[in-house]
């Protein structure tokens, strides 16, 4: 296939809302879901004669993200005006940062893949800017809601270090977790708090030169980002393989048809006439402030992964899966603290907990019975009171109830479903005797050398005892009886 | 530095970026006036600024900041009431996409 001869070069620009109470340059609320134009004032509505005053909280959150991503923090950064006309931009310009951003450089470590390979994505910059309002196009008019105008945004620009759609997805998920861990953003894409533009080019494998770059806009879900990259890489390779030339352009993702299409020239103006914002002196961030923010930094996903591998003995891939969501990692830690075998706790969270969380499409806390109940089940498994399968059955029932608002204890449920494991030798021996007596032909075959039949005998005894027998004891008893 | 040449094409381009519609007479007058303004500012070229970093602000203390506290502004409702056209709680403008 021709695609093996090409390499994709991908860079991402991510915009995220910062979780402040007030807007970036005025005191209006940033609350999502207010009635249209409820949270507006003369500043964010662009009334003449008003002046912006920078929100310290937004700067602090930006600093946290910058430090979490190992950026260099600029002692002095400068706001700039980006001019364009659009009804959702009442001033006729957006206040952003251009030549001198707050954070420069930086990097994001991606969690290791199944083969244990990790990757580092370098960042170009992180800067602060204000969001625009929202337009709704209807009939012959456009309706404008300025609630979002002036809400603080952080723009995180990566270097072209990504090579596949999957890597881009992994990068976005890691970014979202860092934003959540630092409290900078809730990372909810559906409310527009995380938006993404993608730069994609392809080049022949082994080539040092970059190909012609295409920018894709309008991506508001991780799934769309991955699909748009896949489509665009395929389109570019096809064109190059056919000997066509690509044009540098901006394209839009059309979610309805799952394709990218060129933006009409009217849809973008590329003369933004950036110049330093005269209404705002430079943003000065004293080293003491940076030190203070650094001292208050929480543990980050990459640090947590390292701790999980070093202190809890997990593999790098397992640690990556468990830290992909803060809530999941918290659940695992709560569970691991209450059981002896941390590896079984890890397996439990990666299979059972993740399954119910994914199937229900709800936040973890609503989808899955609390860790204390899972811990009770795992302790019963450790004490050989129930089998692992019985624990899974019980957990499924606990989660189903939990999602409906019921709260049962693991102990009660195990009793109610009759899942207690039978380890009593006499009871198991009786069941074995009954089986061996009824299967005299197979017993003779086994003794004649058909070793494989042993598994059959175990299965039949388990079945006869309704799956509640302790398989270890069944094995021992059967082996003894068949040898004699 | 080479002096900026103000010609009709530039005037037209600046007018388009500013969403201004100019008559031919206005464009001609602006061409002359803009050239005079650029000439006037051009006097600064006599200074050697090769060792001076660009100055965008004369304040030395950095921008003042406000605490992150949300305060509803009563003027919000007045702004909406003062809109030339409204629909419900929205500002209404001519349709901007086809």
XYZ file of C-alpha atoms in Angstrom:
582
model
C 0.000 0.000 0.000
C 1.216 3.454 -0.968
C 0.536 4.957 2.491
C 3.543 3.054 3.891
C 5.783 5.225 1.720
C 4.548 8.427 3.344
C 4.798 9.966 6.771
C 2.255 12.372 8.256
C 3.388 15.448 10.192
C 0.781 16.722 12.626
C 0.657 19.683 14.976
C -2.267 20.776 17.154
C -3.562 24.109 18.408
C -5.835 23.520 21.356
C -8.096 26.148 22.877
C -9.462 25.556 26.331
C -11.688 27.655 28.562
C -10.038 28.446 31.865
C -12.167 27.620 34.892
C -12.346 31.147 36.296
C -15.402 32.707 37.921
C -15.096 35.971 35.992
C -14.187 36.831 32.400
C -10.638 37.738 31.348
C -10.981 41.531 31.293
C -14.215 42.279 33.212
C -16.213 40.988 36.181
C -18.946 39.209 34.201
C -19.653 35.607 35.147
C -18.340 32.789 32.960
C -21.149 30.403 33.976
C -22.238 28.122 31.139
C -25.917 27.863 30.241
C -27.130 31.330 31.310
C -29.942 32.943 29.258
C -28.529 34.744 26.158
C -26.726 38.021 26.911
C -27.216 37.613 30.658
C -23.489 37.925 31.450
C -22.479 41.039 29.556
C -21.211 44.486 30.520
C -19.850 47.560 28.722
C -16.338 46.021 28.602
C -17.108 42.648 27.021
C -19.834 44.159 24.832
C -17.200 46.489 23.374
C -18.787 49.815 24.377
C -16.620 52.831 23.483
C -14.487 54.261 26.267
C -14.234 51.099 28.354
C -10.922 49.647 29.476
C -9.915 46.013 30.098
C -8.507 44.950 33.492
C -6.745 41.585 33.553
C -8.113 38.769 35.742
C -5.328 37.543 38.073
C -7.052 34.161 38.471
C -6.797 33.485 34.730
C -3.080 34.279 34.768
C -2.580 31.960 37.735
C -4.333 29.057 35.991
C -2.251 29.694 32.858
C 0.880 29.595 35.011
C -0.180 26.264 36.509
C -0.654 24.758 33.054
C 2.630 26.249 31.835
C 4.515 24.766 34.783
C 2.730 21.416 34.413
C 3.946 21.314 30.817
C 7.505 22.404 31.665
C 7.256 25.702 29.782
C 9.520 28.664 30.276
C 7.425 31.378 31.973
C 7.957 34.856 30.548
C 8.693 37.483 33.183
C 7.124 39.976 30.816
C 4.548 39.088 28.164
C 2.501 41.348 25.934
C -1.133 41.418 24.839
C -1.906 42.171 21.215
C -4.910 43.110 19.124
C -6.018 40.746 16.392
C -8.398 42.674 14.169
C -11.256 41.190 12.200
C -14.925 41.918 11.687
C -17.518 39.443 12.906
C -20.710 40.124 14.879
C -19.620 37.909 17.780
C -16.536 40.099 18.278
C -17.994 43.390 19.467
C -14.739 45.368 19.689
C -13.700 44.446 16.146
C -10.566 42.866 17.597
C -9.656 40.033 19.908
C -7.195 40.650 22.720
C -4.659 37.834 22.509
C -0.916 37.331 22.841
C 1.201 37.265 19.724
C 4.942 37.881 19.660
C 5.515 37.627 23.410
C 3.339 34.877 24.956
C 3.183 34.028 28.660
C 4.647 30.525 28.229
C 7.290 29.420 25.736
C 8.472 25.923 24.809
C 7.431 23.073 27.051
C 6.531 19.433 26.542
C 3.881 16.818 27.176
C 4.775 13.185 27.916
C 2.324 10.738 26.382
C 1.432 7.627 28.380
C 3.217 4.471 27.121
C 1.411 2.382 24.501
C 0.900 -1.403 24.786
C 4.506 -2.018 23.773
C 5.661 0.282 26.560
C 6.856 3.019 24.168
C 6.336 6.525 25.479
C 6.583 9.740 23.481
C 7.300 13.365 24.198
C 5.467 16.084 22.292
C 7.212 19.453 22.322
C 5.183 22.615 22.707
C 5.779 25.878 20.891
C 3.911 28.166 23.253
C 0.927 28.684 25.530
C -0.856 32.024 25.628
C -3.883 33.774 27.086
C -6.667 35.277 24.992
C -10.361 36.125 25.137
C -13.100 34.060 23.538
C -15.676 35.497 21.111
C -19.451 35.301 21.479
C -21.750 32.887 19.697
C -23.745 33.340 16.478
C -26.888 31.464 15.596
C -27.852 31.703 11.935
C -31.566 31.636 11.321
C -33.704 32.684 8.366
C -32.448 35.985 7.001
C -30.677 36.991 10.231
C -27.871 36.023 12.572
C -28.522 36.146 16.315
C -25.680 37.055 18.654
C -25.146 35.958 22.253
C -22.205 37.646 23.980
C -22.165 35.544 27.181
C -19.014 33.804 25.963
C -17.346 36.990 24.695
C -14.367 37.703 26.934
C -14.269 34.300 28.641
C -10.586 33.420 29.181
C -9.055 30.957 26.760
C -5.703 29.255 26.859
C -4.186 28.395 23.493
C -1.710 25.502 23.609
C 0.337 25.129 20.422
C 2.329 21.956 19.805
C 5.342 21.467 17.571
C 4.689 19.209 14.545
C 5.765 16.172 16.591
C 2.743 13.931 16.080
C 2.709 11.261 13.366
C -0.651 9.502 13.516
C -4.290 10.214 14.335
C -3.996 7.881 17.333
C -1.037 9.837 18.674
C -2.976 13.066 18.276
C -5.814 11.464 20.246
C -3.425 10.327 22.990
C -1.932 13.836 23.148
C -5.370 15.427 23.497
C -6.409 13.027 26.236
C -3.183 13.696 28.143
C -3.685 17.449 27.708
C -7.230 17.156 29.034
C -6.027 15.258 32.102
C -3.298 17.829 32.838
C -5.928 20.579 32.535
C -8.168 18.680 34.954
C -5.399 17.821 37.422
C -4.282 21.451 37.559
C -7.888 22.634 37.915
C -7.357 24.886 34.883
C -10.319 23.514 32.944
C -13.079 20.937 33.193
C -12.063 19.704 29.717
C -15.649 19.187 28.600
C -15.587 19.323 24.836
C -19.350 19.224 24.417
C -19.678 22.612 26.121
C -16.982 24.023 23.880
C -14.448 24.210 26.701
C -11.879 22.327 24.569
C -11.565 23.110 20.841
C -8.903 22.147 18.389
C -7.337 23.200 15.068
C -5.059 20.704 13.347
C -2.127 21.250 10.981
C -1.447 18.274 8.722
C 1.090 17.636 6.003
C 2.556 14.453 4.517
C 5.982 13.747 3.063
C 7.726 10.731 1.546
C 9.061 8.487 4.325
C 12.660 9.381 5.166
C 12.391 12.895 3.733
C 13.642 15.761 5.883
C 11.557 18.454 4.234
C 7.997 19.217 5.294
C 5.194 18.894 2.749
C 2.482 21.479 2.046
C 0.555 22.212 5.235
C -3.227 22.167 5.524
C -5.059 23.585 8.538
C -8.310 21.951 9.621
C -10.663 24.053 11.731
C -13.941 23.445 13.495
C -13.015 20.311 15.457
C -14.867 20.027 18.721
C -14.510 16.373 19.716
C -11.536 14.021 20.110
C -13.229 11.556 17.779
C -13.596 14.201 15.056
C -9.944 15.204 15.430
C -8.822 11.611 14.861
C -11.222 11.090 11.956
C -10.364 14.393 10.291
C -6.632 13.598 10.483
C -7.192 10.127 9.041
C -9.267 11.540 6.208
C -6.863 14.391 5.488
C -3.720 12.216 5.556
C -5.418 9.782 3.160
C -6.494 12.600 0.861
C -3.027 14.140 0.734
C -1.255 10.801 0.140
C -3.705 9.963 -2.624
C -3.077 13.322 -4.292
C 0.714 13.043 -4.016
C 0.706 9.428 -5.223
C -1.300 10.562 -8.261
C 1.320 13.218 -8.953
C -0.927 16.148 -8.010
C 0.288 19.265 -6.154
C -1.319 20.249 -2.862
C -2.197 23.819 -1.979
C -1.629 25.385 1.406
C -5.159 26.086 2.611
C -7.601 26.066 5.487
C -10.196 23.323 5.415
C -13.288 22.679 7.491
C -14.290 19.340 8.967
C -17.739 18.395 7.715
C -18.986 16.035 10.425
C -22.122 15.130 8.445
C -20.178 13.711 5.514
C -16.966 12.826 7.434
C -14.765 14.757 5.003
C -12.698 17.940 5.077
C -13.607 20.605 2.530
C -11.864 23.829 1.538
C -13.088 26.959 3.289
C -14.527 29.510 0.919
C -12.176 32.458 0.676
C -14.846 34.671 2.268
C -14.756 32.546 5.398
C -11.334 33.730 6.421
C -9.470 36.985 6.331
C -5.754 36.579 6.832
C -4.783 40.177 7.515
C -5.221 40.429 11.271
C -2.941 43.483 11.631
C -1.593 42.403 15.022
C -0.197 45.199 17.155
C 0.527 45.592 20.887
C -2.649 46.307 22.877
C -2.405 49.968 23.917
C -4.974 49.539 26.719
C -2.914 46.967 28.627
C 0.644 47.456 29.872
C 2.785 44.293 29.637
C 1.885 41.421 31.931
C 4.647 41.202 34.520
C 4.915 37.900 36.399
C 7.333 38.146 39.303
C 9.519 35.066 39.957
C 8.053 34.917 43.488
C 4.581 34.424 42.026
C 5.826 31.594 39.794
C 7.524 29.968 42.795
C 4.309 30.244 44.790
C 2.280 28.597 42.016
C 4.915 25.890 41.628
C 4.783 25.110 45.345
C 1.033 24.542 45.149
C 1.146 22.220 42.122
C -0.774 18.965 42.536
C 0.640 15.605 41.436
C 0.351 15.384 37.645
C -0.605 12.390 35.496
C 3.007 11.674 34.416
C 4.212 11.824 38.051
C 1.373 9.574 39.103
C 2.311 7.058 36.405
C 5.890 7.012 37.682
C 4.689 6.507 41.252
C 2.370 3.674 40.179
C 5.247 1.862 38.451
C 7.885 2.531 41.143
C 5.864 2.182 44.332
C 2.997 -0.068 43.349
C 4.917 -2.302 40.960
C 2.654 -1.773 37.957
C 3.815 -2.025 34.348
C 4.120 1.223 32.349
C 1.117 0.377 30.157
C -1.087 -0.487 33.165
C -0.014 2.726 34.896
C -0.927 4.643 31.716
C -4.404 3.144 31.507
C -5.079 3.768 35.204
C -4.038 7.426 35.031
C -5.894 8.259 31.810
C -8.635 9.806 33.940
C -8.143 11.379 37.321
C -11.296 9.756 38.723
C -10.148 6.322 37.565
C -6.721 6.739 39.174
C -8.367 7.932 42.408
C -10.632 4.865 42.350
C -7.664 2.568 41.836
C -5.730 4.143 44.699
C -8.700 3.825 47.032
C -9.117 0.179 46.043
C -5.399 -0.686 46.216
C -5.175 0.730 49.737
C -7.837 -1.709 50.946
C -6.565 -4.971 49.454
C -3.335 -6.971 49.787
C -2.803 -7.680 46.108
C -2.337 -4.408 44.218
C -2.014 -6.144 40.882
C -5.446 -7.710 41.265
C -6.763 -4.247 42.187
C -5.181 -2.880 38.985
C -6.684 -5.664 36.881
C -10.044 -5.129 38.490
C -10.078 -1.416 37.670
C -8.802 -1.931 34.104
C -11.414 -4.578 33.289
C -14.495 -4.363 35.501
C -14.501 -0.699 36.506
C -13.574 0.606 33.052
C -16.168 -1.636 31.429
C -19.078 -0.356 33.508
C -17.850 3.224 33.219
C -17.609 2.968 29.410
C -20.847 1.047 28.919
C -22.907 3.458 30.988
C -21.528 6.631 29.373
C -21.797 8.311 32.781
C -19.140 9.901 34.978
C -17.263 7.250 36.937
C -18.782 8.176 40.297
C -22.296 7.613 38.942
C -21.516 4.512 36.885
C -19.599 2.353 39.321
C -20.249 1.164 42.858
C -17.771 2.799 45.314
C -14.254 1.379 45.759
C -15.078 0.228 49.285
C -17.527 -2.374 47.888
C -15.102 -3.540 45.190
C -12.472 -3.868 47.922
C -14.831 -6.018 50.012
C -15.335 -8.315 47.007
C -11.600 -8.585 46.293
C -10.904 -9.365 49.953
C -13.492 -12.167 49.776
C -11.646 -13.496 46.708
C -8.329 -13.255 48.565
C -9.846 -15.168 51.505
C -11.222 -17.747 49.037
C -14.764 -17.083 50.218
C -15.942 -16.372 46.682
C -14.488 -17.093 43.252
C -13.231 -14.332 40.969
C -16.136 -14.986 38.635
C -18.592 -14.692 41.512
C -16.966 -11.365 42.441
C -17.515 -10.147 38.868
C -21.156 -11.226 38.955
C -21.653 -9.474 42.286
C -19.922 -6.311 41.053
C -22.091 -6.201 37.927
C -25.178 -6.379 40.145
C -23.781 -3.725 42.512
C -23.062 -1.330 39.622
C -26.450 -1.913 37.992
C -28.079 -1.024 41.317
C -25.749 1.943 41.910
C -26.683 3.445 38.541
C -30.325 3.345 39.649
C -29.469 5.009 42.938
C -29.474 1.881 45.117
C -26.648 1.313 47.551
C -26.164 -2.293 48.632
C -23.137 -3.670 50.455
C -21.017 -6.308 48.752
C -21.473 -8.686 51.683
C -25.275 -8.496 51.539
C -25.287 -8.974 47.780
C -22.981 -12.007 47.831
C -25.275 -13.615 50.439
C -28.405 -12.637 48.509
C -27.135 -14.151 45.247
C -25.758 -17.240 47.003
C -22.273 -16.674 45.605
C -20.292 -17.868 48.599
C -17.578 -20.242 47.527
C -17.528 -23.811 48.831
C -14.073 -24.853 50.020
C -15.321 -27.647 52.243
C -13.380 -30.761 51.189
C -16.033 -33.259 52.231
C -18.724 -31.519 50.155
C -16.427 -31.247 47.129
C -15.213 -34.843 47.502
C -18.826 -36.048 47.487
C -19.494 -34.179 44.230
C -16.297 -35.615 42.717
C -17.274 -39.145 43.701
C -20.708 -38.732 42.098
C -19.167 -37.504 38.866
C -16.420 -40.129 38.608
C -18.983 -42.869 39.254
C -21.196 -41.618 36.419
C -18.299 -41.198 33.975
C -16.590 -44.574 34.331
C -15.738 -44.778 30.605
C -13.952 -41.406 30.594
C -12.187 -42.245 33.861
C -10.798 -45.386 32.223
C -9.682 -43.345 29.178
C -7.991 -40.827 31.476
C -6.128 -43.534 33.323
C -5.077 -44.951 29.950
C -3.315 -41.655 29.216
C -5.885 -39.096 27.903
C -4.652 -36.361 30.259
C -6.801 -33.748 28.600
C -9.887 -35.200 30.233
C -8.818 -33.747 33.597
C -10.125 -30.330 32.600
C -13.419 -31.892 31.625
C -13.781 -33.490 35.070
C -13.040 -30.180 36.821
C -15.589 -28.385 34.633
C -18.262 -30.992 35.352
C -17.746 -30.808 39.116
C -17.901 -26.985 38.991
C -21.077 -27.201 36.947
C -22.650 -29.727 39.310
C -21.915 -27.383 42.243
C -23.386 -24.341 40.490
C -19.986 -22.708 39.953
C -19.542 -22.107 43.673
C -16.848 -24.717 44.363
C -13.327 -23.509 45.054
C -11.515 -24.596 41.868
C -8.225 -25.100 43.725
C -9.812 -27.603 46.104
C -11.651 -29.303 43.238
C -8.324 -29.733 41.431
C -6.605 -31.207 44.485
C -9.422 -33.601 45.326
C -9.845 -34.812 41.746
C -6.132 -35.357 41.272
C -5.969 -37.392 44.443
C -8.987 -39.486 43.537
C -7.830 -40.149 39.966
C -4.341 -41.183 41.070
C -5.527 -43.710 43.594
C 13.975 52.056 6.379
C 12.190 52.517 3.084
C 9.368 55.044 3.252
C 5.867 53.521 2.879
C 4.444 54.379 -0.544
C 0.800 55.454 -0.325
C -0.893 54.626 -3.613
C -4.509 54.100 -4.619
C -4.281 50.335 -4.179
C -3.141 50.726 -0.560
C -5.919 53.203 0.228
C -8.426 50.803 -1.258
C -7.046 47.905 0.760
C -7.060 49.814 4.068
C -10.604 50.993 3.356
C -11.716 47.429 2.705
C -10.128 46.183 5.954
C -11.910 48.984 7.839
C -15.180 48.224 6.006
C -15.296 51.785 4.611
C -16.886 52.630 1.294
C -15.081 55.548 -0.335
C -15.997 57.662 -3.349
C -13.200 58.297 -5.829
C -12.833 61.868 -4.581
C -12.573 60.678 -0.961
C -10.001 58.057 -1.893
C -7.891 60.695 -3.686
C -8.062 63.076 -0.732
C -7.149 60.278 1.701
C -4.218 59.267 -0.451
C -2.756 62.765 -0.112
C -3.571 63.073 3.596
C -2.214 59.636 4.481
C 1.002 60.379 2.570
C 1.400 63.596 4.581
C 0.853 61.746 7.867
C 3.371 59.055 6.957
C 5.857 61.733 5.932
C 5.375 63.509 9.253
C 5.929 60.338 11.292
C 8.843 59.575 8.971
C 10.860 62.295 10.729
C 11.539 59.632 13.379
C 13.691 57.836 10.823
C 16.363 60.476 11.450
C 17.033 58.848 14.838
C 19.274 55.844 15.131
C 17.151 53.290 17.032
C 19.221 50.237 16.141
C 20.201 49.729 19.786
C 16.774 50.454 21.306
C 14.276 47.639 21.864
C 10.722 48.372 20.656
C 8.757 50.351 23.238
C 5.056 49.601 23.296
C 4.302 51.054 26.719
C 5.955 53.608 28.967
C 4.474 52.238 32.184
C 7.064 50.189 34.041
C 5.001 48.470 36.684
C 3.116 45.954 34.556
C -0.588 45.781 33.982
C -2.814 46.053 37.069
C -4.966 43.009 37.790
C -8.351 42.308 39.328
C -9.271 39.379 41.575
C -11.249 36.547 40.024
C -14.675 37.522 41.340
C -17.856 37.558 39.273
C -20.046 40.641 39.671
C -23.158 41.081 37.554
C -23.228 44.475 35.845
C -26.633 46.177 35.831
C -25.658 47.917 32.579
C -25.914 44.551 30.796
C -29.674 44.834 30.374
C -29.363 48.412 29.102
C -26.888 47.317 26.451
C -29.335 44.757 25.130
C -32.203 47.271 25.317
C -30.144 49.741 23.323
C -29.499 47.355 20.435
C -30.762 48.585 17.046
C -32.419 45.202 16.523
C -33.199 42.357 18.894
C -34.905 38.984 18.841
C -35.809 37.789 22.308
C -32.615 38.092 24.332
C -30.375 38.061 21.233
C -28.776 40.876 19.293
C -30.052 40.585 15.723
C -27.770 41.331 12.752
C -28.013 40.705 8.996
C -27.285 37.057 8.201
C -23.521 36.589 7.889
C -23.216 33.172 6.266
C -25.014 31.903 3.172
